[in-house]
Structure formats: C-alpha cells, structure tokens
PDB file of C-alpha atoms in Angstrom:
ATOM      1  CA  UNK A 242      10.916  11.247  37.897  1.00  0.00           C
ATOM      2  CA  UNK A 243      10.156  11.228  34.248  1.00  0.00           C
ATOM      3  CA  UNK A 244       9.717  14.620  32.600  1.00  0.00           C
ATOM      4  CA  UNK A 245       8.534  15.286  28.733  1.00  0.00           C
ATOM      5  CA  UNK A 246      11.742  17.151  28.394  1.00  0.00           C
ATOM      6  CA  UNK A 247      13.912  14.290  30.081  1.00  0.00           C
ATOM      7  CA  UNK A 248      13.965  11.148  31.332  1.00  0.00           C
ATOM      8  CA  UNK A 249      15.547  10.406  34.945  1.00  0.00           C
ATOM      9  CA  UNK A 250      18.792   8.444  34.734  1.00  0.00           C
ATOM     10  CA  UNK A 251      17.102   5.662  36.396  1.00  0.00           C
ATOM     11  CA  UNK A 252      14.433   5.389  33.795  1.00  0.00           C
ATOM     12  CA  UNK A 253      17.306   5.361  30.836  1.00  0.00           C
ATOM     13  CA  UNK A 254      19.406   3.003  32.954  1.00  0.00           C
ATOM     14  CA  UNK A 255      16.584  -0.086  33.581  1.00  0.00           C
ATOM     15  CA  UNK A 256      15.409   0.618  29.679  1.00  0.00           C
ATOM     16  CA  UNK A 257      18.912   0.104  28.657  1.00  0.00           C
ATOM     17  CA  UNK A 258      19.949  -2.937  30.912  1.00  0.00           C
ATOM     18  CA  UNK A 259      16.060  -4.604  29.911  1.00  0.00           C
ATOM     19  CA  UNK A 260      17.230  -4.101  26.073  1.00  0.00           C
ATOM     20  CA  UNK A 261      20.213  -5.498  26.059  1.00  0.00           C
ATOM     21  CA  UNK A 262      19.740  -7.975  28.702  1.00  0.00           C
ATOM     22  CA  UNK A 263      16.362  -9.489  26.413  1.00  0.00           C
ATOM     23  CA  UNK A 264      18.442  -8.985  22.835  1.00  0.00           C
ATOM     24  CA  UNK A 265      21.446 -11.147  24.311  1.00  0.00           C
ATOM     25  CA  UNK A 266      19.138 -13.860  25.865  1.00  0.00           C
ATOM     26  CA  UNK A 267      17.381 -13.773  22.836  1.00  0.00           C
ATOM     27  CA  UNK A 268      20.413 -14.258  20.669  1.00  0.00           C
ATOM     28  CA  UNK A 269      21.776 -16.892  22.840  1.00  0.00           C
ATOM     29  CA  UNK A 270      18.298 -18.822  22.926  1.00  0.00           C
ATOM     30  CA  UNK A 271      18.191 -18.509  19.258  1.00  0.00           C
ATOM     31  CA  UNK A 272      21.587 -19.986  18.786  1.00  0.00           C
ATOM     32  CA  UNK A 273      20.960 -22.795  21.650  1.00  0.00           C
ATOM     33  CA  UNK A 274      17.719 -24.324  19.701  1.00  0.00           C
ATOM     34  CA  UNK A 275      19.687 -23.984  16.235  1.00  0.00           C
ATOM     35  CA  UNK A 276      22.582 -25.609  17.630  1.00  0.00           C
ATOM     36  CA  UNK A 277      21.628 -27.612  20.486  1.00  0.00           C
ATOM     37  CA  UNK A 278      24.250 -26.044  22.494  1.00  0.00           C
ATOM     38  CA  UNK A 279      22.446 -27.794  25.915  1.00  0.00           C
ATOM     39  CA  UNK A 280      25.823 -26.789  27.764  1.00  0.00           C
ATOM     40  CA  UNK A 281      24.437 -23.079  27.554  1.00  0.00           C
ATOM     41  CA  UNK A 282      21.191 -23.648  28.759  1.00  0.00           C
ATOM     42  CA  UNK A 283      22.185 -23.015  33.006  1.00  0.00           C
ATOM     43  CA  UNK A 284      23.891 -19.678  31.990  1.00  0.00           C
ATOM     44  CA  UNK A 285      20.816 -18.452  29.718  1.00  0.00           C
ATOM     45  CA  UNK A 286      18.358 -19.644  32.858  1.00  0.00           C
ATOM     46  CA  UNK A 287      20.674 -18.214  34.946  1.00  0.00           C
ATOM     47  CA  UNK A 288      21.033 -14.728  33.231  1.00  0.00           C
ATOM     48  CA  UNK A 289      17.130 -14.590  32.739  1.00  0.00           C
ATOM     49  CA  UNK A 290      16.385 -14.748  35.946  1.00  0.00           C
ATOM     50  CA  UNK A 291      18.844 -12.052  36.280  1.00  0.00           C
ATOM     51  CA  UNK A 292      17.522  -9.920  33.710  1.00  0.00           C
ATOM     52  CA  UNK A 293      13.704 -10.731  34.753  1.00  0.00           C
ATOM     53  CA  UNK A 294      14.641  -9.385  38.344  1.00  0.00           C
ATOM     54  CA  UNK A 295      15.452  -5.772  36.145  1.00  0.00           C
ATOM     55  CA  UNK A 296      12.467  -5.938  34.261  1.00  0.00           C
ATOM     56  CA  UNK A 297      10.382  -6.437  37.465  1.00  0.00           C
ATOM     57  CA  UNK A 298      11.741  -3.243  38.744  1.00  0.00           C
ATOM     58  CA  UNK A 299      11.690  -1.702  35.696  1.00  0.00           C
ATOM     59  CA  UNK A 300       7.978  -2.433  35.288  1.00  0.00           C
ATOM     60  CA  UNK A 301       7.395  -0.973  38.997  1.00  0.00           C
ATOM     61  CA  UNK A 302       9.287   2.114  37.645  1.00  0.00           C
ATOM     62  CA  UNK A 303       7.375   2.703  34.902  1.00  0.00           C
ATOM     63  CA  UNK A 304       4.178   1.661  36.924  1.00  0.00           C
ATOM     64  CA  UNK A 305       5.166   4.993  39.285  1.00  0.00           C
ATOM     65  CA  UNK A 306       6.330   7.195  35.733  1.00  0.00           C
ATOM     66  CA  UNK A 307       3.682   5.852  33.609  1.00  0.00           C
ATOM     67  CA  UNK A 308       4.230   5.693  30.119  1.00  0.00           C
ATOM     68  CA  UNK A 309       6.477   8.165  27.975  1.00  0.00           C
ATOM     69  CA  UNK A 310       4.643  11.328  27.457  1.00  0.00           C
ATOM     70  CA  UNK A 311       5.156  12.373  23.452  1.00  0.00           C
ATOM     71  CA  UNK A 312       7.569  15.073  22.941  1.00  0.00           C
ATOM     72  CA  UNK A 313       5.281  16.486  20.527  1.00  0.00           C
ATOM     73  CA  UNK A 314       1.830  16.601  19.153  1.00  0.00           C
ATOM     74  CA  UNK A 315       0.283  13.486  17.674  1.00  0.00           C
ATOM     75  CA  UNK A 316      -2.284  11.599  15.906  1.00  0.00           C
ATOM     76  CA  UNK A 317      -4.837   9.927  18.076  1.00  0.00           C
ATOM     77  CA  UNK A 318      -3.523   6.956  15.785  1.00  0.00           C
ATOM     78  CA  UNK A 319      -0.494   7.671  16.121  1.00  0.00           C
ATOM     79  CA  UNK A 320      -0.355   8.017  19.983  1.00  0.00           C
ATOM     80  CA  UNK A 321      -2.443   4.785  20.205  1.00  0.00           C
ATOM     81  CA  UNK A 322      -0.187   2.758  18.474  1.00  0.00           C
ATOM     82  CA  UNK A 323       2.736   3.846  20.670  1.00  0.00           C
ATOM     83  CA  UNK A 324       0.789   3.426  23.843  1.00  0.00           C
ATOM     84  CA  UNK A 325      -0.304  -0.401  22.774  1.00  0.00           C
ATOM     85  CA  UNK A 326       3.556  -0.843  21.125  1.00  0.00           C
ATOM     86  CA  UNK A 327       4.899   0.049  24.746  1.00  0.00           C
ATOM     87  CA  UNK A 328       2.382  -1.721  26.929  1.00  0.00           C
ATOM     88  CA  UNK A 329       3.208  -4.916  24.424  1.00  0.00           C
ATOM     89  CA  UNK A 330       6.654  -4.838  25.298  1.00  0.00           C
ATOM     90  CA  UNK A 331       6.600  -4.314  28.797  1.00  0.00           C
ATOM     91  CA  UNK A 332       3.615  -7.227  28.802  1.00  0.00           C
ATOM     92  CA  UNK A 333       5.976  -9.594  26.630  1.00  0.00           C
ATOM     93  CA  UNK A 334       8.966  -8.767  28.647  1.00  0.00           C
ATOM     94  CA  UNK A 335       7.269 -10.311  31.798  1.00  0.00           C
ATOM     95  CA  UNK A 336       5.666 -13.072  29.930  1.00  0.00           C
ATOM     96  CA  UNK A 337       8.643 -14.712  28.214  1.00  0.00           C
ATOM     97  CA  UNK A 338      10.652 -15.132  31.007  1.00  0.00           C
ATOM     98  CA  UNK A 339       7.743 -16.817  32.844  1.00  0.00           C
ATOM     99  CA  UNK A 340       7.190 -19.261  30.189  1.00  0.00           C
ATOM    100  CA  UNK A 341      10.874 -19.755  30.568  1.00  0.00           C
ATOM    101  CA  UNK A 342      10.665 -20.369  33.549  1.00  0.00           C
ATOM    102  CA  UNK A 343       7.568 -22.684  33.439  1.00  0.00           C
ATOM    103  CA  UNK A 344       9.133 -24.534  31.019  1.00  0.00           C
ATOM    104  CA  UNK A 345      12.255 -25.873  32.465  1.00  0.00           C
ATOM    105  CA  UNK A 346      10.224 -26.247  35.846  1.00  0.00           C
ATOM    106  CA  UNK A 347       7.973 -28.385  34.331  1.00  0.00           C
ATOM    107  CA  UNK A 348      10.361 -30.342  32.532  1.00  0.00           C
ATOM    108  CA  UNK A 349      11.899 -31.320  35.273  1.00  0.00           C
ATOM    109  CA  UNK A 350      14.933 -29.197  33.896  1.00  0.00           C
ATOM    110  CA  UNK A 351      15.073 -26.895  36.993  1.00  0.00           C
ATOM    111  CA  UNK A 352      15.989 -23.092  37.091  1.00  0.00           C
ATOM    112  CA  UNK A 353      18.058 -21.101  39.680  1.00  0.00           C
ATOM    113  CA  UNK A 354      20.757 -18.555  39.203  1.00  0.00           C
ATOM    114  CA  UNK A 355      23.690 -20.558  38.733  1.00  0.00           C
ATOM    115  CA  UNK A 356      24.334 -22.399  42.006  1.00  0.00           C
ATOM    116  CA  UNK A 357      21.596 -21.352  43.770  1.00  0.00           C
ATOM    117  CA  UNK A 358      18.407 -23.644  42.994  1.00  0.00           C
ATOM    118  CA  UNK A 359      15.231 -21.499  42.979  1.00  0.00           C
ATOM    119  CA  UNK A 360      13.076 -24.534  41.319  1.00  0.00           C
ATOM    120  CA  UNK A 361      14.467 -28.173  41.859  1.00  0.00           C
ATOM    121  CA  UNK A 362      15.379 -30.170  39.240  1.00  0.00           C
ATOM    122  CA  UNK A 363      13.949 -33.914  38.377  1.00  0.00           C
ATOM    123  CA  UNK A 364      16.787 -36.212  37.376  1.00  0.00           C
ATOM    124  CA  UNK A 365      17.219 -40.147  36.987  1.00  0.00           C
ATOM    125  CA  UNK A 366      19.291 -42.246  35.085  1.00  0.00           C
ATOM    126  CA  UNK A 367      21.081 -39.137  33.914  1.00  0.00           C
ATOM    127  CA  UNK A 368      17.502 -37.770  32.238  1.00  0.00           C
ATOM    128  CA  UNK A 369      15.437 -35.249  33.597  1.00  0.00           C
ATOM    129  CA  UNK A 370      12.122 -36.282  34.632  1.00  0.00           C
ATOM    130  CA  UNK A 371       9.096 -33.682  34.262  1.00  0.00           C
ATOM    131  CA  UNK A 372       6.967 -32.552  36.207  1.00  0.00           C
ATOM    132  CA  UNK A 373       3.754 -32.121  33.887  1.00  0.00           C
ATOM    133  CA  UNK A 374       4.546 -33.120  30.236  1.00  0.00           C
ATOM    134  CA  UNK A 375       2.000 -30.686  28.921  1.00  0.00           C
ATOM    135  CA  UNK A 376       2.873 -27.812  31.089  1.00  0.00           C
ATOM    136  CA  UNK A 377       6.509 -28.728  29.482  1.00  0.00           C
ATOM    137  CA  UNK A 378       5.607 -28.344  25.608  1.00  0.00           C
ATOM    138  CA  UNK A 379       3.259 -25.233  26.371  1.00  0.00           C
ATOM    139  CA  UNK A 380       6.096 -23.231  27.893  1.00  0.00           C
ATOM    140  CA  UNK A 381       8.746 -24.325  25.215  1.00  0.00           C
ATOM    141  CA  UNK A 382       5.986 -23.543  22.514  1.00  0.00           C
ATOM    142  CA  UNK A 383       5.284 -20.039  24.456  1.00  0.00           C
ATOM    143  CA  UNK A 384       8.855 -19.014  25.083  1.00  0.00           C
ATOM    144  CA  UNK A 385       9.779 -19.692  21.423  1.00  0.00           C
ATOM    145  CA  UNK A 386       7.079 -18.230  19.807  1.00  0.00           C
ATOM    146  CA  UNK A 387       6.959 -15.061  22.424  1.00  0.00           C
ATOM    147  CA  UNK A 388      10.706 -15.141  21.824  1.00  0.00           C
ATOM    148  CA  UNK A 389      10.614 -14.322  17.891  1.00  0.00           C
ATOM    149  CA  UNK A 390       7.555 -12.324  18.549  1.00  0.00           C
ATOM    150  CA  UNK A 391       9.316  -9.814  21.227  1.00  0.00           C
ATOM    151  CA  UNK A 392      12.231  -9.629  18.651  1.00  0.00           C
ATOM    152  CA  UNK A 393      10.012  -8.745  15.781  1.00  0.00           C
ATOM    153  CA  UNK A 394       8.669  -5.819  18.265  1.00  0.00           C
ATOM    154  CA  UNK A 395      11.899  -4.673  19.416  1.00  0.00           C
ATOM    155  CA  UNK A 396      13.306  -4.170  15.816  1.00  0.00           C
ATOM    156  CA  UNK A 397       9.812  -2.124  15.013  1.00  0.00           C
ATOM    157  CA  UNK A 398       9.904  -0.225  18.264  1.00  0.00           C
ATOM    158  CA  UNK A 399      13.652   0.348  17.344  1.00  0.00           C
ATOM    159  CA  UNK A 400      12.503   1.740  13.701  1.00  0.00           C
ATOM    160  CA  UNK A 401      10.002   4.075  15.121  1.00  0.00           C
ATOM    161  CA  UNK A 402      12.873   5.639  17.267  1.00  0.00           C
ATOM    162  CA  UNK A 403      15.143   6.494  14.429  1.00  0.00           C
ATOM    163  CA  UNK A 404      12.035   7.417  12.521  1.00  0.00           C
ATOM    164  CA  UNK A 405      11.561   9.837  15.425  1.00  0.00           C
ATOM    165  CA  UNK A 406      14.962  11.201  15.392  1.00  0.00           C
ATOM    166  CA  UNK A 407      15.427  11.724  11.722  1.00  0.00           C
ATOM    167  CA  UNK A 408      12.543  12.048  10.182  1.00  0.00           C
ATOM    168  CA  UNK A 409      10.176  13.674  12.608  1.00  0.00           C
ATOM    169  CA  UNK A 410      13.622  15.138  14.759  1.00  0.00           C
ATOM    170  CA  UNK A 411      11.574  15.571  17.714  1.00  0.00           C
ATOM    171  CA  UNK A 412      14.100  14.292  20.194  1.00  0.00           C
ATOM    172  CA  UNK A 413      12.384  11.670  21.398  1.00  0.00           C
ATOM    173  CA  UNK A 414      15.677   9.599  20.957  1.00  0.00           C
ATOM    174  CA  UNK A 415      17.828  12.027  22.523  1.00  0.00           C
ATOM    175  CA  UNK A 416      15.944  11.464  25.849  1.00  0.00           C
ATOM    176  CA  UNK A 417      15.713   7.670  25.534  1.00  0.00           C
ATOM    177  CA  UNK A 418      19.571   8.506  25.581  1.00  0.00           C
ATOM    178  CA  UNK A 419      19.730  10.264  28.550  1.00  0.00           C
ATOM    179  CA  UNK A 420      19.499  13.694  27.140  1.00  0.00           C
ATOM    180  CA  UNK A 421      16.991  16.759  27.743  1.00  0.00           C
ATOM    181  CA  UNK A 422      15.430  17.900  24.759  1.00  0.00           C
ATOM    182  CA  UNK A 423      13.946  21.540  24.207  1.00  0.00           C
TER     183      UNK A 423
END
C-alpha cells in the first residue's frame, strides 16, 4: 500500500502504463483525424481497450489507496486544487475511452481487441451502417473534445510535478518515480 513517504511499486507501475498508454492513444488519435489515417483506427480501438482494462484496475487501486497524501504541508487551496486535478484525471481517463467506445459502436464501426469482436460491427456495400446516428456524432464530439481536454490536464498536472520537484523540492516526484522520500 501507498505510504506518504513512498508509493508501492504497483501504484507507480499502473500510473506509468495509464500515462503513457493515454499520451500514445492520444497522439495517434490526433494524427488519425489530421490525416485520415482510417487504416489505424483497429489498432488505436484495439490498444484502448487495452489501456482502458489498466485504467480500470488502476482506478480500483487507487479506490483501495485513495488519493496521494501531500508530502508536505499545504494550502487548503492548494490541496483542493490537487484533489479536484487528480479526481479529473482519473474521471476523464474512464470517460474518454467510453465515448470511444460508444462511438464506433454506434457507428456501426465496431470495437474489439484486434481479432476478437467485443461489439459487432454494421457493414453493407463496403460502408458501415450505424447503429444510432446521434449516439454516433455525440461520442465522436465527446471523445475529441475529452481527448484535447485530458491532454491539456496532463501537461498541467505534469507542470505541477516539476514545480514540485524544483521549486517546492518536496519529493513528491521522486515517489511518483518509485522512490522513498524523507
């Protein structure tokens, strides 16, 4: 289990795997839409789903852990905003991948990791057919806009870390990397 002075390797191991896991998705999703590379589209489904598997037992983890304790003493503000900054990312971590998820179901797309079909697709003529139109356009909307949104989050919960570790040098860093802290 999670201590103030260290985190357990399990703890830095799901963080890390979550991090990069969402960053690469994100990168590849971001260069799929500007692109329209449609050929990667089965490997990002099929990765999410991989991915979203870690963040579900990542988010039972930290369910058991709760969240980081501080390593040192802090504002009320301050410890608010890093409470709500943490519970938004483990919130939006779930989330995008279920609007994912909702909308290639919907658009008849299909999801599954790689061979294996979890959600059937909807094809005729060589075009997918959807299931629900709407539900389509709301996922795609959701996952894009969740999408940027987790990114802008990750890069601010990424500045508060180094702010942490050289500025405040608290090691609050050093135990996000696996090392205990005095």
């Amino acid at each position: 289990m999670d201590t103030v002075k260290k985190f357990s390797a399990v703890t830095v191991a799901l963080h890390w795997l979550v991090a990069l896991g969402i960053l690469g998705l994100i990168a590849v999703g971001i260069y799929m839409v500007e692109t329209e590379s449609f050929h990667l589209y089965h490997i990002h489904k099929s990765f999410g789903l991989l991915v979203f598997a870690v963040i579900l037992v990542r988010l039972t983890w930290r369910w058991r852990n709760g969240l980081p304790q501080p390593v040192r003493a802090m504002s009320k503000v301050e410890h608010h905003n890093a409470v709500a900054a943490h519970i938004v990312l483990l919130i939006l971590t779930v989330v995008l991948p279920i609007t994912g998820m909702i909308y290639s179901g919907a658009s008849g797309n299909g999801f599954g990791i790689f061979s294996f079909e979890i959600f059937p697709s909807r094809y005729a003529n060589g075009q997918a057919i959807p299931f629900s139109q709407q539900w389509s356009d709301l996922g795609q909307a959701a996952h894009g806009l969740l999408g940027y949104l987790l990114l802008i989050l990750i890069a601010l919960h990424a500045a508060a870390a180094l702010k942490h570790h050289l500025l405040d040098k608290d090691g609050t860093l050093l135990r996000m990397l696996g090392r205990r802290i005095d």
